[in-house]
Amino acid sequence: MKLARLRGPHRRISSGAGLPYRIRVPLAKLQERKNLPREETRAPALGDGEQLESMDSAPDYVRLALTSRVYDLVTASPLQYAPGLSHRLGACVHFKREDLLPSFSYKIRGAFNLLDSVRREGATSVVTYSVGGQGHSLAVAASALGTARLDAAERAMLGMQATIVLPERTPRQRRSQIERAGANVVIHGSGLEDAKREAQRLAREDGGAVFCHLHDDVRVISGNATCGLEIVRQHSAALDPLMQQKRALSRTGRFSNGIAPHAMRGAAEAVARANGHLPPGTGQSLDALFAIFVCTGGGSLIAGVAAIVKQLMPGTKVIGVEPEENNLMQRSLLAGHRPKLSEPSHFVDGAAVQQLGSEVFRLCDSLVDDVVTVSTDEICAAVRDCFEDTRAMLEPAGAISVAGLKRWLATRPAAAGGASRGNYVVISSDASCIEFDILRFISERASYGEQTERLYALKMPDRSGMFYEVYKAVQPRWVTEFIFRHEPSKDAVVYMSLERPTTRALLDDLRKIEVHGSDVTANEMAKTHARYLAGARPGELAGERLIRFEFPEHSGSLAAFLSALTPDMFLTLLHYRNHGGQVGKVLAGVKMPANKHGDFDAMLDGLGVTYFDETENEVFKEYMA
């Protein structure tokens, strides 16, 4: 699969056994500290043992969070137990319900703290750019300054006006909610970079307006850090289910199996420690908070949470989660600098940034323990997990932390004897950028993310009675989708989805009746396009290329590609599918002379959109050509 050069390679980067993705201090210092004599004592450690170097000279985020004005607007979001997720994972999981805050997002914390500060400095208007979530929070914060609990002198300073620049691809619903919050909305450009330049221009032209960085600002980070303070205060409620049983049966003084609570607790801790869940000598217990999972996004939330937690609860891990296809934080921490992406993710656009800010990077490079990357299907499954436990409908960025916890625990051994795998908090950070239409896509993909449903591409002889033979071979497996079209001159192509099949056994059963196939559950082109094109097989065409695009969903977005095709390049296939107003996915076949492939590549690179060359994709070669 060829990826657009403007985006760079997208390979999964794996870490060493259990180590953080980024060694957080220079290697020489790390080696020096690891070789300290065992009897030598030092200050409390962070993460995997490194001490924070710069806290003497850097901002004191604990003090800044404690003295912020965030609580003039918000109240602490609850820490809610997730019974279904806890049961399935064999752990104690709590949601930090940031989606219940005004603007339905943690972003209101940093936005209000920032605006309160710039207003005190005399500013009367602010300008920023966004794809929706940040802009909505800034608009709500600007409006709330008129109704917050202020004294008389502060009320005299009211009158904050917000202008939000949105790219053209921003869904109409998001524009409307920002306008309803009282902000001016300006639509400009096809992407975030265009919107940012326009916002900076507007701020320069209006001498009284302040351009707001909604992630890389100490005031934003310290406002968002109040989320970490709340977790520190609330984490004692995040107890292992054994402790909940202890409270429920405290009157009898014994568990249902007749074992005293302290004995059961000690045995469970011993099992957990023996299985590596509690390292020897850490002093952790089963009511300790093992890890907090946070959407990385622009980094202000994870940086703020880490700055608090690593000072007040250094034994608790802070783990970032981001999409596989846009692992900006992971790349940055591995590289030791701040690379820039040309175009952020469309599906997880509530956490879309092109480059980490310098202060965010400094904090994350020092404090974040690990970064987990997850697939689109896993994110969709996490949205469903959150709904089932809380009845909250989160946007993909808001649920991605749950997907990260599931992926992270899947790489660790299960606890023996039914012991708990520990206590975890996942921050359900956002519900402000969820459109009803995208639920169709999320529902469709959630089963693939849970691995409870699998998709197969099959070739079968197209003869009378063949469908019934396939039906009998598949039974009693549960078929959830079957797509077939008569193909008189070739073997017929079938796409079939089944619940919880055993792939090898299924394909063996089908091979007995001359049906050959492949498991294509992990093939994005197959799931998004090919299964809807069953039977659309133009035959092998010399010089044909197959390109998969992700176009920002706005008027004329496909026109740039179509208008760039020269007369000797013509379409052989086109399939478009909308995914909830955020991104349109297009599969295009193009046939051209042999000497035009270089020109075609240059044209694709110049479009400025995400594309994948699928010409060598197994599904195209075996089931479409």
PDB file of C-alpha atoms in Angstrom, residues 76-82 85 92-101 104-109 221 223-232 234-235 238 289 291-297 299-309 313 316-322 348 350-351 368 379 382-383 385-386 390 392-406 423-432:
ATOM      1  CA  ALA A  76     -15.883  18.583  39.541  1.00  0.00           C
ATOM      2  CA  SER A  77     -16.881  15.912  37.034  1.00  0.00           C
ATOM      3  CA  PRO A  78     -17.776  12.555  38.614  1.00  0.00           C
ATOM      4  CA  LEU A  79     -15.686   9.400  38.603  1.00  0.00           C
ATOM      5  CA  GLN A  80     -18.191   6.766  37.484  1.00  0.00           C
ATOM      6  CA  TYR A  81     -17.721   3.020  37.867  1.00  0.00           C
ATOM      7  CA  ALA A  82     -18.006   1.060  34.593  1.00  0.00           C
ATOM      8  CA  LEU A  85     -16.192  -2.910  31.080  1.00  0.00           C
ATOM      9  CA  CYS A  92     -11.823  -2.054  38.145  1.00  0.00           C
ATOM     10  CA  VAL A  93     -12.477   0.708  35.600  1.00  0.00           C
ATOM     11  CA  HIS A  94     -13.866   4.188  36.222  1.00  0.00           C
ATOM     12  CA  PHE A  95     -14.816   6.862  33.710  1.00  0.00           C
ATOM     13  CA  LYS A  96     -13.790  10.431  34.466  1.00  0.00           C
ATOM     14  CA  ARG A  97     -16.908  12.052  33.007  1.00  0.00           C
ATOM     15  CA  GLU A  98     -15.529  15.206  31.387  1.00  0.00           C
ATOM     16  CA  ASP A  99     -18.341  14.984  28.843  1.00  0.00           C
ATOM     17  CA  LEU A 100     -20.720  16.232  31.562  1.00  0.00           C
ATOM     18  CA  LEU A 101     -19.021  19.638  31.805  1.00  0.00           C
ATOM     19  CA  PHE A 104     -19.531  18.659  26.911  1.00  0.00           C
ATOM     20  CA  SER A 105     -15.729  18.629  27.024  1.00  0.00           C
ATOM     21  CA  TYR A 106     -12.684  18.961  29.247  1.00  0.00           C
ATOM     22  CA  LYS A 107     -11.664  21.839  26.960  1.00  0.00           C
ATOM     23  CA  ILE A 108     -13.890  24.207  28.877  1.00  0.00           C
ATOM     24  CA  ARG A 109     -11.408  24.061  31.783  1.00  0.00           C
ATOM     25  CA  ILE A 221      -2.564  23.410  30.612  1.00  0.00           C
ATOM     26  CA  GLY A 223      -6.805  24.803  33.684  1.00  0.00           C
ATOM     27  CA  ASN A 224      -6.960  21.291  32.235  1.00  0.00           C
ATOM     28  CA  ALA A 225      -4.703  20.086  35.061  1.00  0.00           C
ATOM     29  CA  THR A 226      -7.641  20.552  37.443  1.00  0.00           C
ATOM     30  CA  CYS A 227      -8.948  17.293  35.942  1.00  0.00           C
ATOM     31  CA  GLY A 228      -5.848  15.603  37.372  1.00  0.00           C
ATOM     32  CA  LEU A 229      -6.398  17.216  40.768  1.00  0.00           C
ATOM     33  CA  GLU A 230      -9.926  15.820  40.847  1.00  0.00           C
ATOM     34  CA  ILE A 231      -8.712  12.323  40.000  1.00  0.00           C
ATOM     35  CA  VAL A 232      -6.195  12.530  42.854  1.00  0.00           C
ATOM     36  CA  GLN A 234     -11.482  10.952  43.871  1.00  0.00           C
ATOM     37  CA  HIS A 235      -9.275   7.931  43.200  1.00  0.00           C
ATOM     38  CA  ALA A 238     -11.831   3.562  42.421  1.00  0.00           C
ATOM     39  CA  LEU A 289      -4.707   3.596  41.014  1.00  0.00           C
ATOM     40  CA  ALA A 291      -2.936   3.981  35.429  1.00  0.00           C
ATOM     41  CA  ILE A 292      -4.864   6.843  33.847  1.00  0.00           C
ATOM     42  CA  PHE A 293      -5.612   6.673  30.112  1.00  0.00           C
ATOM     43  CA  VAL A 294      -5.928   9.977  28.277  1.00  0.00           C
ATOM     44  CA  CYS A 295      -6.605  11.009  24.687  1.00  0.00           C
ATOM     45  CA  THR A 296      -3.443  12.764  23.490  1.00  0.00           C
ATOM     46  CA  GLY A 297      -4.948  15.198  20.981  1.00  0.00           C
ATOM     47  CA  GLY A 299      -1.633  17.457  24.448  1.00  0.00           C
ATOM     48  CA  SER A 300      -2.887  20.040  26.957  1.00  0.00           C
ATOM     49  CA  LEU A 301      -5.045  17.523  28.837  1.00  0.00           C
ATOM     50  CA  ILE A 302      -2.473  14.730  29.120  1.00  0.00           C
ATOM     51  CA  ALA A 303       0.262  17.259  29.914  1.00  0.00           C
ATOM     52  CA  GLY A 304      -1.831  18.848  32.670  1.00  0.00           C
ATOM     53  CA  VAL A 305      -2.936  15.523  34.138  1.00  0.00           C
ATOM     54  CA  ALA A 306       0.634  14.180  34.080  1.00  0.00           C
ATOM     55  CA  ALA A 307       2.025  17.343  35.707  1.00  0.00           C
ATOM     56  CA  ILE A 308      -0.342  16.830  38.645  1.00  0.00           C
ATOM     57  CA  VAL A 309      -0.395  13.058  38.981  1.00  0.00           C
ATOM     58  CA  MET A 313       0.804  10.041  42.895  1.00  0.00           C
ATOM     59  CA  THR A 316       0.370   5.922  38.895  1.00  0.00           C
ATOM     60  CA  LYS A 317       1.093   5.634  35.181  1.00  0.00           C
ATOM     61  CA  VAL A 318      -0.173   8.257  32.739  1.00  0.00           C
ATOM     62  CA  ILE A 319      -0.734   6.673  29.321  1.00  0.00           C
ATOM     63  CA  GLY A 320      -1.691   8.509  26.149  1.00  0.00           C
ATOM     64  CA  VAL A 321      -3.947   7.058  23.470  1.00  0.00           C
ATOM     65  CA  GLU A 322      -4.152   8.098  19.821  1.00  0.00           C
ATOM     66  CA  VAL A 348     -10.924  11.537  15.402  1.00  0.00           C
ATOM     67  CA  GLY A 350     -11.950  16.285  17.940  1.00  0.00           C
ATOM     68  CA  ALA A 351      -8.303  15.568  18.789  1.00  0.00           C
ATOM     69  CA  VAL A 368       4.121  10.414  30.104  1.00  0.00           C
ATOM     70  CA  ILE A 379     -12.414   3.308  18.704  1.00  0.00           C
ATOM     71  CA  ALA A 382     -15.037   1.909  22.672  1.00  0.00           C
ATOM     72  CA  VAL A 383     -17.863   4.331  21.816  1.00  0.00           C
ATOM     73  CA  ASP A 385     -18.572   0.382  25.529  1.00  0.00           C
ATOM     74  CA  CYS A 386     -19.090   3.855  26.952  1.00  0.00           C
ATOM     75  CA  THR A 390     -23.096   5.161  31.009  1.00  0.00           C
ATOM     76  CA  ALA A 392     -23.410   8.612  27.145  1.00  0.00           C
ATOM     77  CA  MET A 393     -22.794   8.989  23.426  1.00  0.00           C
ATOM     78  CA  LEU A 394     -19.181  10.139  23.158  1.00  0.00           C
ATOM     79  CA  GLU A 395     -17.380  11.345  20.066  1.00  0.00           C
ATOM     80  CA  PRO A 396     -14.450   9.184  18.858  1.00  0.00           C
ATOM     81  CA  ALA A 397     -11.892  11.425  20.612  1.00  0.00           C
ATOM     82  CA  GLY A 398     -13.874  11.150  23.835  1.00  0.00           C
ATOM     83  CA  ALA A 399     -13.938   7.348  23.845  1.00  0.00           C
ATOM     84  CA  ILE A 400     -10.465   6.636  22.502  1.00  0.00           C
ATOM     85  CA  SER A 401      -9.003   6.327  26.017  1.00  0.00           C
ATOM     86  CA  VAL A 402     -11.228   3.282  26.594  1.00  0.00           C
ATOM     87  CA  ALA A 403      -9.868   1.673  23.430  1.00  0.00           C
ATOM     88  CA  GLY A 404      -6.355   2.349  24.723  1.00  0.00           C
ATOM     89  CA  LEU A 405      -7.043   0.643  28.052  1.00  0.00           C
ATOM     90  CA  LYS A 406      -8.433  -2.419  26.277  1.00  0.00           C
ATOM     91  CA  ASN A 423      -7.692  -0.110  39.085  1.00  0.00           C
ATOM     92  CA  TYR A 424      -7.808   2.251  36.115  1.00  0.00           C
ATOM     93  CA  VAL A 425      -9.303   5.593  35.178  1.00  0.00           C
ATOM     94  CA  VAL A 426     -10.187   6.421  31.580  1.00  0.00           C
ATOM     95  CA  ILE A 427     -11.012  10.034  30.817  1.00  0.00           C
ATOM     96  CA  SER A 428     -14.166  10.288  28.691  1.00  0.00           C
ATOM     97  CA  SER A 429     -12.996  13.639  27.457  1.00  0.00           C
ATOM     98  CA  ASP A 430     -15.422  14.804  24.765  1.00  0.00           C
ATOM     99  CA  ALA A 431     -18.954  14.596  23.468  1.00  0.00           C
ATOM    100  CA  SER A 432     -19.099  17.997  21.758  1.00  0.00           C
TER     101      SER A 432
END
